[in-house]
XYZ file of C-alpha atoms in Angstrom:
598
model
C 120.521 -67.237 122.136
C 121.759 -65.026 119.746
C 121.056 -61.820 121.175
C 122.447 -62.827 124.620
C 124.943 -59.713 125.192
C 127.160 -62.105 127.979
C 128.390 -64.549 125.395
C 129.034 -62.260 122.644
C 130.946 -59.955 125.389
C 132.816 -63.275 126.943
C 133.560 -64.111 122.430
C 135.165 -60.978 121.816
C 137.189 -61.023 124.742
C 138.265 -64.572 123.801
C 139.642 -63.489 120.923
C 141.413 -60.802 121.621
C 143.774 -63.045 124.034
C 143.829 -65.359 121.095
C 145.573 -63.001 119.569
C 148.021 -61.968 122.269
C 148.472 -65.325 122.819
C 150.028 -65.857 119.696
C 152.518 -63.465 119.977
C 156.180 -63.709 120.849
C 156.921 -64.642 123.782
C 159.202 -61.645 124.172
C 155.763 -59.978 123.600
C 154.567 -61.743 126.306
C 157.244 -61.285 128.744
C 156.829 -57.231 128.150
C 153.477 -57.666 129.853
C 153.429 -56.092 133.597
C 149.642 -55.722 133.647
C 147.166 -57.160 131.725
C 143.346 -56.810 132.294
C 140.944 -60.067 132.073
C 137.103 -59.519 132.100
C 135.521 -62.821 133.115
C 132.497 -64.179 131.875
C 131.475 -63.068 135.440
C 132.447 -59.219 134.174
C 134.676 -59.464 137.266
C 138.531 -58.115 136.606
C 141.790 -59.511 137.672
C 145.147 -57.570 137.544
C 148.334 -60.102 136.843
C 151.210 -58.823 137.067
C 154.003 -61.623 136.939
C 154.490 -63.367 133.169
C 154.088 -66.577 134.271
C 150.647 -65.768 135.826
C 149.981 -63.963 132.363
C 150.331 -66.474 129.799
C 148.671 -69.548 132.696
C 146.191 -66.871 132.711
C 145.918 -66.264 128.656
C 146.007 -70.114 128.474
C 143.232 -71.185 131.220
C 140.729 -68.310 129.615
C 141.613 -69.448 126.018
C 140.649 -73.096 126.675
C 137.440 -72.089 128.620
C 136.506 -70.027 124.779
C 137.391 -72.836 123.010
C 134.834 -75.211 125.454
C 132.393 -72.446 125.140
C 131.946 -71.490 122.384
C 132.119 -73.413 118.237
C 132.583 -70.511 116.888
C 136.309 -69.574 115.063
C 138.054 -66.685 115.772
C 138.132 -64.486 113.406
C 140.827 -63.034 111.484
C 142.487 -59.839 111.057
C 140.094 -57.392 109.456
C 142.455 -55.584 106.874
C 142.439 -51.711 106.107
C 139.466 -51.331 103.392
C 141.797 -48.880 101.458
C 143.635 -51.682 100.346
C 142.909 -55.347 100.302
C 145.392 -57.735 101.399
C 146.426 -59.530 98.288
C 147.562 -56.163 96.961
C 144.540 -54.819 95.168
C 144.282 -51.419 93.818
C 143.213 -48.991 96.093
C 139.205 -48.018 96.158
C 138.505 -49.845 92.921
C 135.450 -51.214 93.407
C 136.437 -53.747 90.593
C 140.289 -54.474 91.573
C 141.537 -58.230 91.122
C 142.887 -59.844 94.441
C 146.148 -60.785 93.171
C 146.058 -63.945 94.804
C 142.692 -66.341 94.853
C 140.206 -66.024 97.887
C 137.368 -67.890 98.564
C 134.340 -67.145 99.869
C 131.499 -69.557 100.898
C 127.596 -68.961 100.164
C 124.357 -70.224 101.697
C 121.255 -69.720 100.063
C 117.832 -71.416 99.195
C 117.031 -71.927 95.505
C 115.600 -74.412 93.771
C 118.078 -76.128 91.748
C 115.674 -77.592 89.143
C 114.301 -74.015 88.408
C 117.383 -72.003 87.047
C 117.164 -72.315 83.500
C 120.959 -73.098 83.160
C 122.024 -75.325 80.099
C 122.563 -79.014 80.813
C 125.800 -79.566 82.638
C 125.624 -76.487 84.427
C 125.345 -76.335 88.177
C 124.060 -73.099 90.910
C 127.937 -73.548 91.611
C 129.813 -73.971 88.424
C 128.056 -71.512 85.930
C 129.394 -68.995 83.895
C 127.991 -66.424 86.322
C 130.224 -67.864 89.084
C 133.309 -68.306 86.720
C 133.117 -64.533 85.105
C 133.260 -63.605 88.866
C 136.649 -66.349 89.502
C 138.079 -64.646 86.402
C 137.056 -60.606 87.212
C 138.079 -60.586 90.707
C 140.241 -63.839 91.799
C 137.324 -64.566 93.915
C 136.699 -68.613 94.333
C 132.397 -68.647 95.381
C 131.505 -72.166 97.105
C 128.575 -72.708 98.695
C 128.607 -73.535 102.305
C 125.091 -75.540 101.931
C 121.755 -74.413 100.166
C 118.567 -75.471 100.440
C 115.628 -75.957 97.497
C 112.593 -74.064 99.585
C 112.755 -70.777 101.185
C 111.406 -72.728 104.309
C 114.148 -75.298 104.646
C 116.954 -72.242 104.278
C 114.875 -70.235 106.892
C 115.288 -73.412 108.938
C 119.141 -74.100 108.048
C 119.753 -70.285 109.010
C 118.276 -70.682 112.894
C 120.459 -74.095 113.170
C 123.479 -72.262 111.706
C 122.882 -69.140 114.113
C 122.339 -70.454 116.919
C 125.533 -72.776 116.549
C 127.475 -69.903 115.564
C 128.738 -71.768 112.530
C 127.833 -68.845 109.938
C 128.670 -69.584 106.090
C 130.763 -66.259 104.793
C 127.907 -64.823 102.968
C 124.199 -65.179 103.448
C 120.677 -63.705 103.184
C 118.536 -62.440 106.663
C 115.395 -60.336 107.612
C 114.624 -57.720 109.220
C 114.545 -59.645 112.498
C 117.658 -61.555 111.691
C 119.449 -58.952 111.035
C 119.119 -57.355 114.445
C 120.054 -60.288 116.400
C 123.087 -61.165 114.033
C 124.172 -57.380 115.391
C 123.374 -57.623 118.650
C 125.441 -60.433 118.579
C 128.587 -59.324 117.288
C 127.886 -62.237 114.903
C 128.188 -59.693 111.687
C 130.466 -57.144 109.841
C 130.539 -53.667 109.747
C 130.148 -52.975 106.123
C 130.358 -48.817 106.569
C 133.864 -48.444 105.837
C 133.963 -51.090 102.333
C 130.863 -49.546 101.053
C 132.026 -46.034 101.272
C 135.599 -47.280 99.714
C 134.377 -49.957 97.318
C 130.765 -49.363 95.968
C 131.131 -49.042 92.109
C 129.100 -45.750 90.832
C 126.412 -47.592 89.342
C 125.490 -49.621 92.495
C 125.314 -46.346 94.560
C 122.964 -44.636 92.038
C 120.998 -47.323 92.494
C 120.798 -47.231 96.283
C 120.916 -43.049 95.941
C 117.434 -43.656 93.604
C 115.453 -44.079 97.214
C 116.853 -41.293 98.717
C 118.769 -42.975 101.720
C 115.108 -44.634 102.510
C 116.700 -48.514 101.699
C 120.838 -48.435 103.091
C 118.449 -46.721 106.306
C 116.759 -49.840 106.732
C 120.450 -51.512 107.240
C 121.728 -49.306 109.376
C 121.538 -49.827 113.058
C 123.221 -47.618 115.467
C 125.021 -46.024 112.277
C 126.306 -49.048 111.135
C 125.586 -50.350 107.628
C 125.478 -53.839 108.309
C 124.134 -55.751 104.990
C 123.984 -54.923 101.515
C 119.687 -54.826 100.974
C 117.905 -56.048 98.451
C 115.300 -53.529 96.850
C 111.362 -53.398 96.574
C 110.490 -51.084 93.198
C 107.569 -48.268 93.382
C 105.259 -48.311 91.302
C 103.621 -51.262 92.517
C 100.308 -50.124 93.610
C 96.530 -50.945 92.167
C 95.574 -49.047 89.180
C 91.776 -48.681 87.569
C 91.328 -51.472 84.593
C 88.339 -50.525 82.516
C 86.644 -52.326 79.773
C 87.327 -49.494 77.505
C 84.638 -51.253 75.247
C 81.890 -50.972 77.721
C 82.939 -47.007 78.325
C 82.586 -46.633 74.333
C 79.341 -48.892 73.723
C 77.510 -46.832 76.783
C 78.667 -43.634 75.647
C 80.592 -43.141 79.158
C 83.603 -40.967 79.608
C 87.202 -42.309 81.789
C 85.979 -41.526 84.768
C 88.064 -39.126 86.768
C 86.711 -38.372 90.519
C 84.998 -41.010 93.013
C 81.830 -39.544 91.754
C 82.543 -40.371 87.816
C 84.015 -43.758 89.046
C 80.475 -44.718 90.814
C 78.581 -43.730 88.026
C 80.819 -45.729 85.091
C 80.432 -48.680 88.054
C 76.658 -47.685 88.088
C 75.720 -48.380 84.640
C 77.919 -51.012 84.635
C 75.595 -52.875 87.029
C 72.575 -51.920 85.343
C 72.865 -51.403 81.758
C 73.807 -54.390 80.384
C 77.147 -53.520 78.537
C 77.987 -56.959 77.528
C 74.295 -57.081 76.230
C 73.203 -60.543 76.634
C 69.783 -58.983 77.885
C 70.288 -59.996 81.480
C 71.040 -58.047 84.825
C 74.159 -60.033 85.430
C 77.334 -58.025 85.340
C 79.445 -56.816 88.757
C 80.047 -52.996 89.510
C 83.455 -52.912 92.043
C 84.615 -55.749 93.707
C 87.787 -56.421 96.095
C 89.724 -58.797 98.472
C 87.710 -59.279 101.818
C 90.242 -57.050 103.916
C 89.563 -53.784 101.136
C 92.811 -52.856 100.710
C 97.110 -53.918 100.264
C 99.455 -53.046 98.451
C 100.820 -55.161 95.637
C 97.263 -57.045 95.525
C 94.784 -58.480 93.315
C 91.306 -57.184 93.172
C 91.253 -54.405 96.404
C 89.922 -50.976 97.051
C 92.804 -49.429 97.619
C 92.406 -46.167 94.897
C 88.852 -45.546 96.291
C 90.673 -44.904 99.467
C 93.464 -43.007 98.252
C 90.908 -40.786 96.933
C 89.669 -40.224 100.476
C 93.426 -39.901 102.035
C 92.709 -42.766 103.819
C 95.460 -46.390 103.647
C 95.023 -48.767 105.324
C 97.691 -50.741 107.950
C 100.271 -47.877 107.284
C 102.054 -46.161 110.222
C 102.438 -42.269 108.808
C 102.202 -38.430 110.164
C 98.957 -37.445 111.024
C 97.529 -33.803 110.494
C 99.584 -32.987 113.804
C 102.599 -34.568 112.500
C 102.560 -37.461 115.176
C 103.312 -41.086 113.967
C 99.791 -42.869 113.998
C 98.584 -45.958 112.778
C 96.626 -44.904 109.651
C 93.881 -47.587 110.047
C 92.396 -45.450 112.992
C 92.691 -42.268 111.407
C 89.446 -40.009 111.040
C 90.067 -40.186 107.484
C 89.194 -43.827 107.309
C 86.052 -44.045 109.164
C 84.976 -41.108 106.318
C 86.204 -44.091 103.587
C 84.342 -47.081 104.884
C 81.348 -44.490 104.938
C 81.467 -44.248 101.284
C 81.963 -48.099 101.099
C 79.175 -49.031 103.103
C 77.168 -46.517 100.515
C 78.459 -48.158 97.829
C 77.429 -51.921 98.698
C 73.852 -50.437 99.906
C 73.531 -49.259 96.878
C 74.612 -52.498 94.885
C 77.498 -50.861 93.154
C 79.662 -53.092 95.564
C 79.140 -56.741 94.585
C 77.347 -58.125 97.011
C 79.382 -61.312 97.472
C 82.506 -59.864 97.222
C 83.855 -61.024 101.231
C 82.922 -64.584 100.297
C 84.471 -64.498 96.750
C 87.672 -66.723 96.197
C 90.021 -65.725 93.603
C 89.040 -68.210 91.228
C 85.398 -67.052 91.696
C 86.687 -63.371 90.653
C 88.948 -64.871 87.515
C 85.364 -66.636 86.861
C 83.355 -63.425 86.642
C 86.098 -61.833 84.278
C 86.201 -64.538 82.143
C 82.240 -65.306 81.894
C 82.042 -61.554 80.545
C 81.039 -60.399 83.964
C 83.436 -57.692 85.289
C 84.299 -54.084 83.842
C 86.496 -53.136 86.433
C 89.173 -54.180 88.297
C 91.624 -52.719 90.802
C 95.160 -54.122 90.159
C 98.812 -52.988 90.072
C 100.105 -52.588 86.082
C 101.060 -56.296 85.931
C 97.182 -57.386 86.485
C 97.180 -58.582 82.671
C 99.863 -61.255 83.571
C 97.390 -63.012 85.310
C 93.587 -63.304 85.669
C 90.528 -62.122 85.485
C 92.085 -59.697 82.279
C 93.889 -62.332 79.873
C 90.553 -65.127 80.322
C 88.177 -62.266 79.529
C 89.892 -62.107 76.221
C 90.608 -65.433 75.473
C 86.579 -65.654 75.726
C 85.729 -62.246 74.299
C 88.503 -61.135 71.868
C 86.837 -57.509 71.157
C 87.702 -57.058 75.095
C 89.167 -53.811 75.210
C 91.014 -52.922 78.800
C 92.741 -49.714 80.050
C 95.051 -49.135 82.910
C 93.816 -45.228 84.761
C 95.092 -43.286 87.269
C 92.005 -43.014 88.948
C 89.772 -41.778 90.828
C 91.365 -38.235 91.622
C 91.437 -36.941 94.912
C 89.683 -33.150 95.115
C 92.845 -31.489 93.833
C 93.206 -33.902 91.302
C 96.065 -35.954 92.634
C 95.964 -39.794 92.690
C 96.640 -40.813 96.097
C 98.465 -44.469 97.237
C 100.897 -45.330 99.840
C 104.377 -47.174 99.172
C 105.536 -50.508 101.040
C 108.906 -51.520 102.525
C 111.570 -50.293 99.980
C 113.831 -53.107 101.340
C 113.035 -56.750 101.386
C 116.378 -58.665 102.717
C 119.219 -58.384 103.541
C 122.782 -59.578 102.797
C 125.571 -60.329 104.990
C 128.968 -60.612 106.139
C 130.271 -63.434 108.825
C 132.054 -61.644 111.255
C 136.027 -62.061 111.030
C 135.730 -62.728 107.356
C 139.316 -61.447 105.971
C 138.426 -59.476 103.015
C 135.373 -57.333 103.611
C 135.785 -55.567 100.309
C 134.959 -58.888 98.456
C 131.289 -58.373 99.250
C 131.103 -55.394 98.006
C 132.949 -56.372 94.975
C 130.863 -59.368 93.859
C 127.630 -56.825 94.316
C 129.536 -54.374 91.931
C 130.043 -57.179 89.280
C 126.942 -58.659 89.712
C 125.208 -55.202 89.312
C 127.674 -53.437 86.509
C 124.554 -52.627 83.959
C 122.126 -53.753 82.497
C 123.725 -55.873 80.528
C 126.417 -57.547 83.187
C 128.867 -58.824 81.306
C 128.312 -58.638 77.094
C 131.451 -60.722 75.443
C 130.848 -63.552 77.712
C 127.337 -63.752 78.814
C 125.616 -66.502 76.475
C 122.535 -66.585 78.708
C 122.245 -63.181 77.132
C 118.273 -63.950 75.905
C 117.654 -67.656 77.453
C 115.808 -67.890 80.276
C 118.716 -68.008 83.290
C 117.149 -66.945 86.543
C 119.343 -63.873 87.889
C 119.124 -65.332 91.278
C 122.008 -67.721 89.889
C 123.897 -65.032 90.665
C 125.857 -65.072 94.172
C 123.989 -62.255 96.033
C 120.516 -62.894 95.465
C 119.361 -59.651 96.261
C 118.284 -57.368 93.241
C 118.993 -54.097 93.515
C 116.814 -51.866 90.907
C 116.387 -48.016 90.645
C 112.870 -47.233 92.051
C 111.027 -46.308 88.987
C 112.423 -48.981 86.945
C 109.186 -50.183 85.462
C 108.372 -46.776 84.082
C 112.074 -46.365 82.679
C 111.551 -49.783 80.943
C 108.914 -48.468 79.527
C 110.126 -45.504 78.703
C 113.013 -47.429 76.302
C 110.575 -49.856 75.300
C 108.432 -46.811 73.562
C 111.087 -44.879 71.937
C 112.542 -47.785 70.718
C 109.017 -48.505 69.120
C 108.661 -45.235 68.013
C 112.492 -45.038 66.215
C 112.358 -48.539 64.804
C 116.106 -48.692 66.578
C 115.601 -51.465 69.504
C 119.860 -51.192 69.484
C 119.251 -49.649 72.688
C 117.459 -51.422 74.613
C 118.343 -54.323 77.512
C 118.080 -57.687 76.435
C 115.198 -58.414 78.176
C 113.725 -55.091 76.946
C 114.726 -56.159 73.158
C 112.064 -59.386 73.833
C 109.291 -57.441 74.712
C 110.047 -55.052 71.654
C 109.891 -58.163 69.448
C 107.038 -59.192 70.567
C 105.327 -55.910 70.043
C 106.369 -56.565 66.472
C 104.921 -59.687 66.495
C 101.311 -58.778 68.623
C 100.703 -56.046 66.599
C 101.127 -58.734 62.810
C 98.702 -61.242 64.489
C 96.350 -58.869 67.753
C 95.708 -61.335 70.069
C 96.656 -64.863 68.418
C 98.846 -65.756 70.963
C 97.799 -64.941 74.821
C 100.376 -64.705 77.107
C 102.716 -62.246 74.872
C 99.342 -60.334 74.315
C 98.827 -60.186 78.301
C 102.543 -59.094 78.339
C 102.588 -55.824 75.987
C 99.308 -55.121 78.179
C 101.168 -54.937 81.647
C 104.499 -53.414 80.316
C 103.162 -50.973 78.674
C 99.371 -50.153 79.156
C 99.959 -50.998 82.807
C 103.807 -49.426 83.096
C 102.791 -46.008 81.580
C 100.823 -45.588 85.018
C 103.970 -46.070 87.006
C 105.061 -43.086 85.884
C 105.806 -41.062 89.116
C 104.250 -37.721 88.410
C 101.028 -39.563 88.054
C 100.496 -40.707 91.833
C 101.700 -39.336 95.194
C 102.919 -41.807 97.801
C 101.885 -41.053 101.112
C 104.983 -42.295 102.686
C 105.419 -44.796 105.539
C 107.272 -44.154 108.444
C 108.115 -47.320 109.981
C 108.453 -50.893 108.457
C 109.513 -52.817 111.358
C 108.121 -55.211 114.050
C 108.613 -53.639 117.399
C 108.539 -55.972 120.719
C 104.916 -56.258 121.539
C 103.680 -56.252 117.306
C 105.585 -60.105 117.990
C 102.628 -60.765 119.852
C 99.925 -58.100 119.471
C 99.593 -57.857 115.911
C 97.590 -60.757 114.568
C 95.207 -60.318 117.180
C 94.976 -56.463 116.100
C 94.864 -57.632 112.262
C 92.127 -59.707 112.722
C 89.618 -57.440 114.816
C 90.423 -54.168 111.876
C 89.403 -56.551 109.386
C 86.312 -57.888 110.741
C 85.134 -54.428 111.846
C 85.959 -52.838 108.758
C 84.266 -55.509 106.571
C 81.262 -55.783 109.037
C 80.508 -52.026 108.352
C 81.253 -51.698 104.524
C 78.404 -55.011 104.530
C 76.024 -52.874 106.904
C 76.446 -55.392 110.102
C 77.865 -52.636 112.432
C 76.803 -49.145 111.760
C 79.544 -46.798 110.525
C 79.743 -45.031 114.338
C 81.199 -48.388 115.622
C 84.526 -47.232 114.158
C 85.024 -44.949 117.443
C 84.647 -48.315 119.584
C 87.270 -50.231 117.491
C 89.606 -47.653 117.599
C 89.359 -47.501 121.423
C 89.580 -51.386 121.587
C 92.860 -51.457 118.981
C 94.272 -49.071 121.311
C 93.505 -51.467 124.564
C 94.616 -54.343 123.096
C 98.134 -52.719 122.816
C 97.770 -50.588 119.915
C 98.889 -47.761 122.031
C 101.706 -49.575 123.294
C 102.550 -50.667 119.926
C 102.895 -46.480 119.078
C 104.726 -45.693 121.454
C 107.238 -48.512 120.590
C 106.971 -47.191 116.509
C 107.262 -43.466 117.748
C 110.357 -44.361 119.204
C 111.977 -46.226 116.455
C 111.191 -43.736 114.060
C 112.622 -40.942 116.524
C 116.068 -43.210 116.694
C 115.870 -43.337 113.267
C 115.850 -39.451 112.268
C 119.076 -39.175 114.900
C 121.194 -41.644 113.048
């Protein structure tokens, strides 16, 4: 098991008398008293050299029987590496070649790379050989996310780690509880190039946090943006041909859905077009079709563990503030500005209804135009006319969401690998600008996946969709693209090319829509994100959680449909609490007090 505290105890002690055995014997001889801790925990004192090294030798034969895993090596200073590096430069050469071996799961026939190119021998993996002297070899990879997640447990619980590899939350933990993992503190404070730390610095300490355990950084994470929460798309043409305003409040927002539902704006003479609509469980972040800004409006999110008005942790799905939202929900659908068979509505039933003419609204982040209902309600109706809002407005005119996990995964370091620093190193080349490497990049503009790259975590400042299209505009606006990021240079060119022929082709039409109708939302003084406390699974969520899922999602969609009246909210939140809810807060309450000591 690899959280079992015995073995990783009996491991370290193992190699510690590896080491002293492998001394001089002079060394040896020096010995008068030498202190053994069993795998027992029970101590005996030797004081004779002869009993020493039998001793040293019994004890290193019983770690060799119990355990596969190899000692490690000497850890060297992080000020300097130990092929004579310059000190703290995060982009020294090694002055003699290391290697470094690399498990991952990607799908090999996916990459883009030219023909003769493999995830191992790319130019990606040779700029690296040639920056830092650093040979990259993959231990063993995997084409689905499932079979690596499946290789990792084998390779865990074997103790036969690859150098470099990618874990959750969860994973992470045990790898540390183990003793299985390296202490990256030290190499990252030494190493980490400028523009890697701004990076990290953009979150305010919220994402290195989430890889720190008892102080520790122990793996380099991988970053989830902002910005990624649902947005108001309105048929701008229906507003204009029904005389309507943007809507601004709740209020406005009911009446636009309103007349929507009743005054035929696509004007085929028929009561047939949908008001609001959403997912069956109302609200998530990073979803398709949800209600998520009609409860930001209310200060109420949903499955979020924040402060409360007393500045406890709570679970924000039991908050007062909710049962006030589901109110106005359960209005709404009486009232038929809810579509009525939204909970039994499949996505392709939604993508249907946008692109039969159908729907004026949808609730999406800024990349809904990549994908349906927006694009097919074009394709069918080219005077379509959608806009990305802000809205509704909350009653001091702030639009309200909540954020998600700013880290995703995590990267790691075998314990006992020789050069720490080299981790840190291959993130700073990997991550040097936007433009990694200029003079020798030629997949500069072809369609190379980045996760080609060794770490395949990205690491991306936190408003990074609103700076894109921040560049992308003044580029636009100066005629000078010069500026801009390769990939930013595309999407400029195909502004050019959108705005020659509106329309005529699709998918780069559906682009310009998202990056920068949608992306001009992300801007971060247009929302407040009520932020989340805790991201983690405590010990009885393992088992407590689905069960909890399922009854808020049933109740809640019960009483936005009328099937339980509103007042039944009281009696789930005294059930949720039962069914180990409360448990399940105390257990967050504690993390998150653990958390502010570190």
């Amino acid at each position: 098991m690899v959280g079992d505290d015995t073995n990783g105890g009996s491991n370290s002690t193992c190699y510690r008398l590896f080491s002293l055995l492998s001394r001089t014997r002079s060394i040896v001889q020096s010995l008068c008293k030498v202190n053994i801790r069993s795998n027992g925990g029970n101590k005996m004192r030797v004081k004779t050299t002869a009993v020493v090294l039998m001793s040293l030798m019994l004890l290193m034969t019983a770690c060799t029987t119990g355990s596969k895993e190899a000692a490690p090596s000497t850890v060297p200073s992080p000020t300097k590496d130990t092929q004579g590096a310059a000190k703290d430069d995060p982009f020294s050469k090694f002055t003699q070649p290391i290697t470094i071996t690399l498990a991952k799961g990607i799908n090999t026939k996916d990459t883009g790379l030219p023909e003769g190119e493999t995830i191992e021998n790319n130019e990606y993996f040779r700029y690296i050989e040639k920056q830092l002297n650093v040979k990259v070899k993959y231990a063993w990879q995997t084409e689905t996310d499932e079979a690596y997640q499946q290789k990792l447990s084998v390779s865990i619980a074997s103790r036969e780690l690859p150098d470099l590899f990618l874990v959750n939350e969860k994973q992470l933990k045990q790898l540390t509880e183990a003793d299985l993992i390296t202490d990256l503190t030290d190499v990252y404070k030494k190493y980490v190039s400028p523009f890697v730390k701004s990076r990290y610095d953009s979150y305010d300490g919220r994402v290195l946090n989430r890889a720190t355990i008892n102080g520790k950084l122990m793996g380099l994470p991988g970053t989830n943006i902002a910005g990624q929460h649902s947005l108001t798309w309105i048929r701008q043409d229906w507003l204009d041909k029904l005389g309507m305003q943007v809507p601004k409040t709740l209020d406005d927002l009911t009446a636009v859905a309103k007349a929507f539902v009743e005054k035929d704006p696509d004007g085929n003479g028929k009561n047939d077009t949908v008001g609001l609509t959403s997912i069956p469980d109302l609200s998530r972040y990073e979803a398709k079709n949800n209600f998520s800004p009609i409860l930001g409006s209310l200060h109420a999110y949903k499955g979020q563990w924040m402060r409360d008005k007393s500045g406890n942790v709570s679970y924000s799905s039991i908050l007062p503030e909710m049962k006030t939202a589901l109110a106005k929900l359960h209005d709404l659908y009486a009232a038929g500005i809810i579509d009525k068979q939204f909970a039994i509505r499949k996505e392709a039933d939604l993508n249907q209804l946008g692109a039969s003419g159908k729907l004026g609204i949808v609730m999406e982040p800024w990349w809904s135009p990549y994908g349906s209902p927006i694009p097919d309600s074009v394709k069918n109706d080219p005077k379509a006319v959608w806009k990305a809002y802000s809205v509704p407005v909350d009653a001091d005119g702030k639009f309200n969401t909540f954020d998600k996990d700013p880290a995703n995964s995590y990267m790691v370091l075998r314990k006992g690998y020789e050069h720490p620093e080299a981790i840190i190193k291959l993130l700073n080349i990997q991550f040097q600008g936007e433009e990694p490497f200029k003079d020798e990049d030629k997949y500069v503009g072809a369609n190379v996946v980045w996760w080609v790259w060794p770490m395949n975590i990205n690491i991306a400042p936190e408003d990074v969709v609103f700076q894109d299209y921040v560049n992308l505009t003044k580029a636009l606006e100066s005629k000078d693209p010069s500026k801009l990021a390769p990939y930013n240079k595309v999407r400029y060119d195909n502004v050019l090319k959108d705005r020659e022929n509106p329309k005529k082709d699709l998918g780069m039409w559906a682009e310009i829509q998202a990056r920068i109708e949608g992306s001009k939302e992300t801007d971060p003084a247009k929302f407040v994100s009520a932020r989340n406390v805790y991201f983690g699974v405590t010990k009885t969520m393992e088992t407590k959680k689905a069960i909890l899922d399922k009854l808020e999602n049933e109740t809640f969609l019960k009483i936005v449909m009328g099937e339980l009246p509103v007042d039944n909210f009281d009696s789930f939140v005294t059930e949720w609490k039962r069914l180990g809810g409360e448990q399940i807060t105390k257990e967050v309450t504690e993390e998150v007090e653990k958390q502010a000591k570190k």
